[in-house]
mmCIF file of C-alpha atoms in Angstrom:
data_model
loop_
_atom_site.group_PDB
_atom_site.id
_atom_site.type_symbol
_atom_site.label_atom_id
_atom_site.label_comp_id
_atom_site.label_asym_id
_atom_site.label_seq_id
_atom_site.Cartn_x
_atom_site.Cartn_y
_atom_site.Cartn_z
ATOM 1 C CA MET A 1 -12.612 15.447 21.763
ATOM 2 C CA LYS A 2 -9.450 15.209 23.826
ATOM 3 C CA GLU A 3 -6.304 16.528 22.203
ATOM 4 C CA ILE A 4 -4.554 13.951 20.043
ATOM 5 C CA ASP A 5 -0.788 13.575 20.397
ATOM 6 C CA TRP A 6 -0.143 13.700 16.639
ATOM 7 C CA ALA A 7 3.619 13.221 16.959
ATOM 8 C CA ASN A 8 3.281 9.893 18.790
ATOM 9 C CA LEU A 9 0.595 8.109 16.800
ATOM 10 C CA SER A 10 1.074 4.440 15.985
ATOM 11 C CA PHE A 11 0.169 2.916 12.629
ATOM 12 C CA GLY A 12 -3.102 1.632 14.037
ATOM 13 C CA TYR A 13 -6.845 2.274 14.136
ATOM 14 C CA MET A 14 -8.498 5.218 15.866
ATOM 15 C CA LYS A 15 -12.243 5.860 15.791
ATOM 16 C CA THR A 16 -13.167 8.874 13.668
ATOM 17 C CA ASP A 17 -16.500 10.630 13.136
ATOM 18 C CA TYR A 18 -17.777 9.244 9.837
ATOM 19 C CA ASN A 19 -17.338 6.671 7.092
ATOM 20 C CA VAL A 20 -19.003 6.656 3.687
ATOM 21 C CA ARG A 21 -20.801 3.726 2.080
ATOM 22 C CA CYS A 22 -22.313 2.712 -1.234
ATOM 23 C CA TYR A 23 -24.306 -0.459 -1.936
ATOM 24 C CA TYR A 24 -24.484 -2.448 -5.173
ATOM 25 C CA ARG A 25 -27.925 -4.014 -5.588
ATOM 26 C CA ASP A 26 -30.073 -5.056 -8.557
ATOM 27 C CA GLY A 27 -27.161 -4.621 -10.947
ATOM 28 C CA LYS A 28 -26.311 -1.003 -10.082
ATOM 29 C CA TRP A 29 -24.563 1.183 -7.528
ATOM 30 C CA GLY A 30 -26.786 3.197 -5.189
ATOM 31 C CA GLU A 31 -26.341 6.608 -3.589
ATOM 32 C CA ILE A 32 -23.480 7.566 -1.286
ATOM 33 C CA GLU A 33 -24.426 7.206 2.378
ATOM 34 C CA VAL A 34 -22.721 8.832 5.376
ATOM 35 C CA CYS A 35 -22.491 6.690 8.488
ATOM 36 C CA SER A 36 -21.048 7.041 11.990
ATOM 37 C CA GLU A 37 -21.299 3.321 12.848
ATOM 38 C CA GLU A 38 -18.026 1.359 12.946
ATOM 39 C CA THR A 39 -19.649 -2.011 12.310
ATOM 40 C CA LEU A 40 -21.088 -3.697 9.212
ATOM 41 C CA ASN A 41 -24.294 -5.720 9.310
ATOM 42 C CA ILE A 42 -23.750 -8.566 6.851
ATOM 43 C CA HIS A 43 -25.310 -11.974 6.215
ATOM 44 C CA MET A 44 -23.492 -14.968 7.693
ATOM 45 C CA ALA A 45 -23.392 -16.521 4.209
ATOM 46 C CA ALA A 46 -21.862 -13.417 2.585
ATOM 47 C CA THR A 47 -19.288 -14.353 -0.068
ATOM 48 C CA CYS A 48 -16.639 -12.128 1.526
ATOM 49 C CA LEU A 49 -16.641 -14.414 4.572
ATOM 50 C CA HIS A 50 -16.553 -17.734 2.727
ATOM 51 C CA TYR A 51 -15.034 -17.260 -0.712
ATOM 52 C CA GLY A 52 -12.764 -14.268 -0.297
ATOM 53 C CA GLN A 53 -14.724 -11.755 -2.359
ATOM 54 C CA GLU A 54 -12.975 -8.874 -0.633
ATOM 55 C CA ALA A 55 -10.712 -6.123 -1.906
ATOM 56 C CA PHE A 56 -9.206 -3.036 -0.342
ATOM 57 C CA GLU A 57 -6.980 -0.078 -1.078
ATOM 58 C CA GLY A 58 -4.794 2.251 0.954
ATOM 59 C CA LEU A 59 -3.999 5.918 0.391
ATOM 60 C CA LYS A 60 -3.361 9.017 2.466
ATOM 61 C CA ALA A 61 -4.470 12.611 2.937
ATOM 62 C CA TYR A 62 -1.755 15.123 3.846
ATOM 63 C CA ARG A 63 -2.163 18.404 5.689
ATOM 64 C CA CYS A 64 0.359 20.588 3.908
ATOM 65 C CA PRO A 65 2.467 23.577 4.979
ATOM 66 C CA ASP A 66 0.384 25.866 2.725
ATOM 67 C CA GLY A 67 -2.721 24.935 4.757
ATOM 68 C CA LYS A 68 -4.265 22.785 2.035
ATOM 69 C CA VAL A 69 -5.130 19.082 2.327
ATOM 70 C CA ARG A 70 -3.956 16.906 -0.538
ATOM 71 C CA VAL A 71 -4.577 13.294 -1.576
ATOM 72 C CA PHE A 72 -2.003 11.430 -3.669
ATOM 73 C CA ARG A 73 -2.883 9.623 -6.943
ATOM 74 C CA MET A 74 -6.344 8.427 -5.906
ATOM 75 C CA ASP A 75 -7.199 7.768 -9.558
ATOM 76 C CA GLU A 76 -4.540 5.038 -9.529
ATOM 77 C CA ASN A 77 -6.119 3.459 -6.457
ATOM 78 C CA ALA A 78 -9.473 3.496 -8.252
ATOM 79 C CA LYS A 79 -7.924 1.773 -11.293
ATOM 80 C CA ARG A 80 -6.184 -0.839 -9.149
ATOM 81 C CA LEU A 81 -9.437 -1.607 -7.330
ATOM 82 C CA GLN A 82 -11.164 -2.011 -10.703
ATOM 83 C CA SER A 83 -8.435 -4.453 -11.763
ATOM 84 C CA THR A 84 -9.002 -6.456 -8.572
ATOM 85 C CA CYS A 85 -12.760 -6.452 -9.248
ATOM 86 C CA ARG A 86 -12.156 -7.942 -12.682
ATOM 87 C CA GLY A 87 -9.880 -10.570 -11.130
ATOM 88 C CA ILE A 88 -12.325 -11.843 -8.495
ATOM 89 C CA LEU A 89 -15.615 -11.049 -10.278
ATOM 90 C CA MET A 90 -16.930 -8.069 -8.341
ATOM 91 C CA PRO A 91 -18.700 -5.078 -9.943
ATOM 92 C CA GLU A 92 -16.296 -2.251 -10.747
ATOM 93 C CA LEU A 93 -16.786 1.025 -8.921
ATOM 94 C CA PRO A 94 -16.459 3.961 -11.352
ATOM 95 C CA THR A 95 -13.395 6.173 -10.799
ATOM 96 C CA GLU A 96 -15.595 9.269 -10.385
ATOM 97 C CA ARG A 97 -17.594 7.630 -7.571
ATOM 98 C CA PHE A 98 -14.398 6.411 -5.881
ATOM 99 C CA GLU A 99 -12.855 9.904 -5.965
ATOM 100 C CA GLU A 100 -16.082 11.573 -4.804
ATOM 101 C CA MET A 101 -16.233 9.268 -1.792
ATOM 102 C CA VAL A 102 -12.556 9.782 -0.910
ATOM 103 C CA LYS A 103 -13.012 13.566 -0.947
ATOM 104 C CA LYS A 104 -16.219 13.329 1.079
ATOM 105 C CA VAL A 105 -14.805 11.119 3.839
ATOM 106 C CA VAL A 106 -11.684 13.291 4.198
ATOM 107 C CA ARG A 107 -13.741 16.480 4.496
ATOM 108 C CA LEU A 108 -16.157 14.889 6.981
ATOM 109 C CA ASN A 109 -13.245 13.907 9.230
ATOM 110 C CA GLU A 110 -11.212 17.097 8.900
ATOM 111 C CA ARG A 111 -10.505 17.314 12.634
ATOM 112 C CA PHE A 112 -8.634 14.003 12.461
ATOM 113 C CA ILE A 113 -6.161 15.135 9.795
ATOM 114 C CA PRO A 114 -2.820 15.412 11.633
ATOM 115 C CA THR A 115 -0.751 18.598 11.595
ATOM 116 C CA TYR A 116 2.015 18.904 9.018
ATOM 117 C CA GLU A 117 4.746 19.252 11.640
ATOM 118 C CA SER A 118 3.832 15.942 13.316
ATOM 119 C CA GLY A 119 4.814 13.771 10.338
ATOM 120 C CA ALA A 120 1.521 11.866 10.775
ATOM 121 C CA THR A 121 -1.128 11.503 8.062
ATOM 122 C CA LEU A 122 -4.762 10.551 7.588
ATOM 123 C CA TYR A 123 -4.848 6.993 6.283
ATOM 124 C CA ILE A 124 -7.745 6.228 3.935
ATOM 125 C CA ARG A 125 -9.002 2.640 3.664
ATOM 126 C CA PRO A 126 -11.481 1.817 0.860
ATOM 127 C CA LEU A 127 -13.034 -1.652 1.241
ATOM 128 C CA LEU A 128 -15.247 -3.605 -1.160
ATOM 129 C CA ILE A 129 -16.948 -6.819 -0.016
ATOM 130 C CA GLY A 130 -19.423 -9.341 -1.360
ATOM 131 C CA THR A 131 -22.442 -9.183 0.950
ATOM 132 C CA GLY A 132 -24.922 -11.387 -0.931
ATOM 133 C CA ALA A 133 -25.654 -14.773 0.664
ATOM 134 C CA GLN A 134 -24.184 -17.640 -1.341
ATOM 135 C CA VAL A 135 -23.401 -21.214 -0.305
ATOM 136 C CA GLY A 136 -22.270 -22.400 -3.731
ATOM 137 C CA VAL A 137 -18.911 -21.098 -4.941
ATOM 138 C CA HIS A 138 -20.257 -18.229 -7.026
ATOM 139 C CA PRO A 139 -19.943 -14.434 -7.030
ATOM 140 C CA ALA A 140 -22.399 -12.517 -4.870
ATOM 141 C CA ASN A 141 -25.242 -10.467 -6.320
ATOM 142 C CA GLU A 142 -24.884 -7.685 -3.716
ATOM 143 C CA TYR A 143 -21.815 -5.716 -2.586
ATOM 144 C CA LEU A 144 -20.840 -2.989 -0.166
ATOM 145 C CA PHE A 145 -18.157 -0.384 -0.759
ATOM 146 C CA VAL A 146 -17.099 1.526 2.346
ATOM 147 C CA ILE A 147 -14.309 4.024 3.047
ATOM 148 C CA PHE A 148 -13.108 4.769 6.561
ATOM 149 C CA VAL A 149 -10.190 6.888 7.719
ATOM 150 C CA THR A 150 -7.854 6.939 10.694
ATOM 151 C CA PRO A 151 -4.902 9.146 11.642
ATOM 152 C CA VAL A 152 -1.623 7.208 11.617
ATOM 153 C CA GLY A 153 2.008 7.710 12.517
ATOM 154 C CA PRO A 154 4.992 6.194 10.643
ATOM 155 C CA TYR A 155 4.647 2.534 9.593
ATOM 156 C CA PHE A 156 8.093 1.736 10.993
ATOM 157 C CA LYS A 157 8.762 3.210 14.433
ATOM 158 C CA GLY A 158 12.213 4.418 13.420
ATOM 159 C CA GLY A 159 10.811 6.440 10.513
ATOM 160 C CA PHE A 160 13.130 6.797 7.507
ATOM 161 C CA ALA A 161 15.866 4.385 8.602
ATOM 162 C CA THR A 162 17.355 1.131 7.325
ATOM 163 C CA ASN A 163 15.844 -2.213 8.289
ATOM 164 C CA PRO A 164 17.042 -5.839 8.144
ATOM 165 C CA TYR A 165 15.093 -8.441 6.120
ATOM 166 C CA VAL A 166 15.251 -12.231 5.999
ATOM 167 C CA ILE A 167 14.537 -14.550 3.071
ATOM 168 C CA ILE A 168 11.743 -17.001 3.935
ATOM 169 C CA ARG A 169 11.415 -19.976 1.565
ATOM 170 C CA GLU A 170 8.899 -22.013 3.554
ATOM 171 C CA PHE A 171 5.925 -19.862 2.552
ATOM 172 C CA ASP A 172 4.729 -18.090 -0.585
ATOM 173 C CA ARG A 173 2.652 -14.937 -0.467
ATOM 174 C CA SER A 174 1.141 -15.672 -3.874
ATOM 175 C CA ALA A 175 1.507 -17.946 -6.911
ATOM 176 C CA PRO A 176 2.583 -16.584 -10.327
ATOM 177 C CA LEU A 177 -0.913 -16.901 -11.825
ATOM 178 C CA GLY A 178 -2.781 -16.414 -8.547
ATOM 179 C CA THR A 179 -4.137 -13.305 -6.849
ATOM 180 C CA GLY A 180 -0.811 -11.580 -6.108
ATOM 181 C CA ILE A 181 -1.508 -8.830 -8.634
ATOM 182 C CA TYR A 182 -4.771 -7.986 -6.843
ATOM 183 C CA LYS A 183 -5.162 -6.264 -3.474
ATOM 184 C CA VAL A 184 -7.207 -8.931 -1.710
ATOM 185 C CA GLY A 185 -7.119 -9.912 1.938
ATOM 186 C CA GLY A 186 -6.133 -13.518 1.204
ATOM 187 C CA ASN A 187 -2.670 -12.424 0.059
ATOM 188 C CA TYR A 188 -2.078 -10.791 3.418
ATOM 189 C CA ALA A 189 -3.426 -13.769 5.363
ATOM 190 C CA ALA A 190 -0.903 -15.878 3.432
ATOM 191 C CA SER A 191 1.912 -13.632 4.663
ATOM 192 C CA LEU A 192 1.087 -13.596 8.384
ATOM 193 C CA LYS A 193 3.013 -16.736 9.379
ATOM 194 C CA ALA A 194 6.144 -15.779 7.447
ATOM 195 C CA ASN A 195 5.931 -12.266 8.856
ATOM 196 C CA LYS A 196 5.754 -13.612 12.414
ATOM 197 C CA MET A 197 8.739 -15.870 11.740
ATOM 198 C CA ALA A 198 10.747 -12.866 10.538
ATOM 199 C CA HIS A 199 9.783 -10.771 13.576
ATOM 200 C CA ASP A 200 10.578 -13.630 15.963
ATOM 201 C CA LEU A 201 14.050 -13.822 14.387
ATOM 202 C CA GLY A 202 14.586 -10.108 14.977
ATOM 203 C CA TYR A 203 13.952 -8.837 11.427
ATOM 204 C CA SER A 204 11.617 -6.038 10.400
ATOM 205 C CA CYS A 205 10.017 -8.089 7.635
ATOM 206 C CA GLU A 206 10.156 -11.245 5.522
ATOM 207 C CA PHE A 207 11.587 -11.311 2.002
ATOM 208 C CA TYR A 208 9.959 -13.494 -0.678
ATOM 209 C CA LEU A 209 11.503 -15.209 -3.681
ATOM 210 C CA ASP A 210 9.333 -16.273 -6.630
ATOM 211 C CA ALA A 211 6.984 -19.139 -5.807
ATOM 212 C CA LYS A 212 7.774 -21.190 -8.905
ATOM 213 C CA GLU A 213 11.572 -21.512 -8.865
ATOM 214 C CA LYS A 214 12.714 -19.756 -5.668
ATOM 215 C CA LYS A 215 15.358 -18.028 -7.758
ATOM 216 C CA TYR A 216 14.098 -14.497 -8.289
ATOM 217 C CA ILE A 217 13.203 -11.627 -5.983
ATOM 218 C CA ASP A 218 9.474 -11.093 -5.547
ATOM 219 C CA GLU A 219 8.476 -8.838 -2.646
ATOM 220 C CA CYS A 220 9.540 -7.469 0.741
ATOM 221 C CA GLY A 221 6.627 -8.608 2.854
ATOM 222 C CA ALA A 222 3.661 -6.684 1.465
ATOM 223 C CA ALA A 223 5.843 -4.044 -0.230
ATOM 224 C CA ASN A 224 7.536 -3.814 -3.628
ATOM 225 C CA PHE A 225 11.338 -4.109 -3.847
ATOM 226 C CA PHE A 226 13.731 -1.878 -5.734
ATOM 227 C CA GLY A 227 17.525 -1.833 -5.993
ATOM 228 C CA ILE A 228 19.911 0.921 -7.071
ATOM 229 C CA LYS A 229 23.193 0.419 -8.953
ATOM 230 C CA ASN A 230 25.108 2.172 -11.737
ATOM 231 C CA ASN A 231 22.565 5.028 -11.819
ATOM 232 C CA THR A 232 19.830 2.464 -12.504
ATOM 233 C CA TYR A 233 16.573 1.813 -10.619
ATOM 234 C CA VAL A 234 15.811 -1.918 -10.824
ATOM 235 C CA THR A 235 12.519 -3.467 -9.694
ATOM 236 C CA PRO A 236 11.150 -7.017 -10.158
ATOM 237 C CA LYS A 237 8.870 -8.018 -12.997
ATOM 238 C CA SER A 238 6.524 -10.772 -11.851
ATOM 239 C CA THR A 239 2.946 -11.976 -12.277
ATOM 240 C CA SER A 240 2.538 -12.407 -8.514
ATOM 241 C CA ILE A 241 3.418 -8.878 -7.377
ATOM 242 C CA LEU A 242 0.894 -6.171 -6.526
ATOM 243 C CA PRO A 243 1.549 -3.122 -8.751
ATOM 244 C CA SER A 244 2.545 -0.518 -6.167
ATOM 245 C CA ILE A 245 1.451 3.057 -6.854
ATOM 246 C CA THR A 246 4.413 4.249 -4.777
ATOM 247 C CA ASN A 247 6.814 2.152 -6.866
ATOM 248 C CA LYS A 248 5.240 3.455 -10.079
ATOM 249 C CA SER A 249 5.774 7.009 -8.795
ATOM 250 C CA LEU A 250 9.372 6.338 -7.733
ATOM 251 C CA MET A 251 10.160 4.898 -11.180
ATOM 252 C CA GLN A 252 8.942 8.129 -12.759
ATOM 253 C CA LEU A 253 10.941 10.264 -10.318
ATOM 254 C CA ALA A 254 14.052 8.154 -10.958
ATOM 255 C CA GLU A 255 13.641 8.822 -14.686
ATOM 256 C CA ASP A 256 13.179 12.516 -13.943
ATOM 257 C CA MET A 257 16.512 12.409 -12.074
ATOM 258 C CA GLY A 258 18.237 11.003 -15.166
ATOM 259 C CA MET A 259 18.348 7.407 -13.982
ATOM 260 C CA THR A 260 17.685 4.330 -16.102
ATOM 261 C CA VAL A 261 14.676 2.269 -14.952
ATOM 262 C CA GLU A 262 14.570 -1.489 -15.406
ATOM 263 C CA CYS A 263 11.580 -3.688 -14.578
ATOM 264 C CA ARG A 264 12.821 -7.271 -14.965
ATOM 265 C CA GLN A 265 13.505 -10.537 -13.181
ATOM 266 C CA ILE A 266 16.176 -10.113 -10.501
ATOM 267 C CA PRO A 267 18.064 -13.277 -9.455
ATOM 268 C CA GLU A 268 18.766 -13.545 -5.729
ATOM 269 C CA GLU A 269 22.540 -13.407 -6.299
ATOM 270 C CA GLU A 270 22.163 -9.936 -7.816
ATOM 271 C CA LEU A 271 21.395 -8.611 -4.322
ATOM 272 C CA ALA A 272 25.173 -8.605 -3.756
ATOM 273 C CA THR A 273 25.614 -5.974 -6.489
ATOM 274 C CA PHE A 274 23.176 -3.287 -5.322
ATOM 275 C CA GLU A 275 24.562 -0.045 -3.887
ATOM 276 C CA GLU A 276 21.197 0.697 -2.259
ATOM 277 C CA ALA A 277 17.828 -1.043 -1.961
ATOM 278 C CA GLY A 278 14.434 -0.385 -0.461
ATOM 279 C CA ALA A 279 10.922 -1.626 0.150
ATOM 280 C CA CYS A 280 8.264 0.812 -1.020
ATOM 281 C CA GLY A 281 4.551 1.317 -0.459
ATOM 282 C CA THR A 282 1.903 3.761 0.730
ATOM 283 C CA ALA A 283 2.475 3.125 4.431
ATOM 284 C CA ALA A 284 6.236 3.803 4.666
ATOM 285 C CA VAL A 285 6.897 5.393 1.226
ATOM 286 C CA ILE A 286 10.445 3.945 1.269
ATOM 287 C CA SER A 287 11.921 1.658 3.901
ATOM 288 C CA PRO A 288 15.640 1.469 3.014
ATOM 289 C CA ILE A 289 17.143 -2.006 3.389
ATOM 290 C CA GLU A 290 20.173 -2.473 5.629
ATOM 291 C CA ARG A 291 20.768 -6.119 4.768
ATOM 292 C CA ILE A 292 18.972 -9.235 3.559
ATOM 293 C CA ASP A 293 19.934 -12.482 5.281
ATOM 294 C CA ASP A 294 19.640 -15.893 3.635
ATOM 295 C CA LEU A 295 19.840 -18.064 6.747
ATOM 296 C CA GLU A 296 19.428 -21.385 4.910
ATOM 297 C CA ASN A 297 22.470 -20.727 2.722
ATOM 298 C CA LYS A 298 24.357 -18.850 5.431
ATOM 299 C CA LYS A 299 24.633 -15.685 3.329
ATOM 300 C CA SER A 300 24.098 -12.059 4.209
ATOM 301 C CA TYR A 301 23.672 -9.427 1.521
ATOM 302 C CA ILE A 302 24.878 -6.206 3.148
ATOM 303 C CA ILE A 303 23.235 -3.332 1.271
ATOM 304 C CA SER A 304 24.012 -0.423 3.607
ATOM 305 C CA LYS A 305 27.633 -0.617 4.799
ATOM 306 C CA ASP A 306 27.229 2.168 7.370
ATOM 307 C CA GLY A 307 23.657 1.249 8.367
ATOM 308 C CA LYS A 308 22.228 4.498 7.001
ATOM 309 C CA PRO A 309 19.901 5.206 4.048
ATOM 310 C CA GLY A 310 21.825 5.783 0.815
ATOM 311 C CA PRO A 311 21.836 9.060 -1.148
ATOM 312 C CA VAL A 312 19.495 7.927 -3.952
ATOM 313 C CA CYS A 313 16.908 6.438 -1.564
ATOM 314 C CA THR A 314 17.101 9.611 0.505
ATOM 315 C CA GLN A 315 16.638 11.863 -2.531
ATOM 316 C CA LEU A 316 13.726 9.808 -3.886
ATOM 317 C CA TYR A 317 12.057 9.677 -0.460
ATOM 318 C CA HIS A 318 12.206 13.421 0.135
ATOM 319 C CA HIS A 319 11.270 14.240 -3.466
ATOM 320 C CA LEU A 320 8.122 12.095 -3.331
ATOM 321 C CA ARG A 321 7.136 13.321 0.140
ATOM 322 C CA ASN A 322 7.631 16.936 -0.909
ATOM 323 C CA ILE A 323 5.290 16.398 -3.864
ATOM 324 C CA GLN A 324 2.704 14.796 -1.574
ATOM 325 C CA TYR A 325 2.935 17.762 0.804
ATOM 326 C CA GLY A 326 2.797 20.391 -1.945
ATOM 327 C CA ILE A 327 6.330 21.610 -1.197
ATOM 328 C CA GLU A 328 7.808 20.738 -4.609
ATOM 329 C CA PRO A 329 6.031 21.252 -7.956
ATOM 330 C CA ASP A 330 3.633 18.466 -8.909
ATOM 331 C CA VAL A 331 4.654 18.335 -12.573
ATOM 332 C CA HIS A 332 2.886 15.009 -13.199
ATOM 333 C CA GLY A 333 -0.469 16.079 -11.731
ATOM 334 C CA TRP A 334 -0.450 13.417 -9.023
ATOM 335 C CA THR A 335 -2.022 15.307 -6.134
ATOM 336 C CA THR A 336 -5.593 16.482 -5.640
ATOM 337 C CA VAL A 337 -6.422 19.351 -3.293
ATOM 338 C CA VAL A 338 -9.490 18.204 -1.349
ATOM 339 C CA MET A 339 -9.572 21.095 1.117
ATOM 340 C CA GLU A 340 -8.296 24.640 0.724
#
């Protein structure tokens, strides 16, 4: 293998040595299989291709300064996948099997885990698809769960820096009682056009208001939103938002720091009152928001006056990253050492 330039990785796909697979047939999950193929052999009438029976997760493995490799809150990813399975009628994968497969695929691809100094990580992508042939609109009777990994650099090229967002009203990522609370591919397909519009206008990402009334903040692209003011961490409450594991962790850390945490509806006008704000998720951890433009109403909500990340966002970002890398004590038991 040629040497990988860890410090200059993109957030993209790189072929690694192995993936792990598990099939659901005859009403039960089979044994874990190790595979070096990058392709899947599925029936052309598979329900994942026609009726969207597809779910995925995203988590990371970190090579830490103490030499250990840690994975962050994989039990929460297992629970979220189970919730998605209940939502779109797929068989739930037990948490123990999920965790066993995550550990196995990380260990099998040890040589692709980036160095600590590089700032890169090993991205872990679990995927569950309906593989049974079905022409009627019904759930499949067979499924495939696969986990592959790939080393990745920062999600945003500038790393931990502020970014501009733009409110897009022409498209909704998800309806209030739709699939927004599940991690399914259709939600992301629904965001592609709005995301391209935002990029074409020079913004890092699109900003969604609620689909029903277009009054309340929903999400920053595919990431959760949070705002900071008066020593309070405020994040939207909505039935169309994916429950972010990163956001859940940041809420706990904010409480640990003595902040008040509020999960509630946030009217668009309230953006003018936040001292700091950010988009959060596995890929970027926190992407601090510089400003949010409402082009239709000719408004601009300037969050960062000097264009730099604020003190609370900075503290939360480093605190969470230090827990992930085993630098600060993991008092909540979030990390799992998968390799000594």
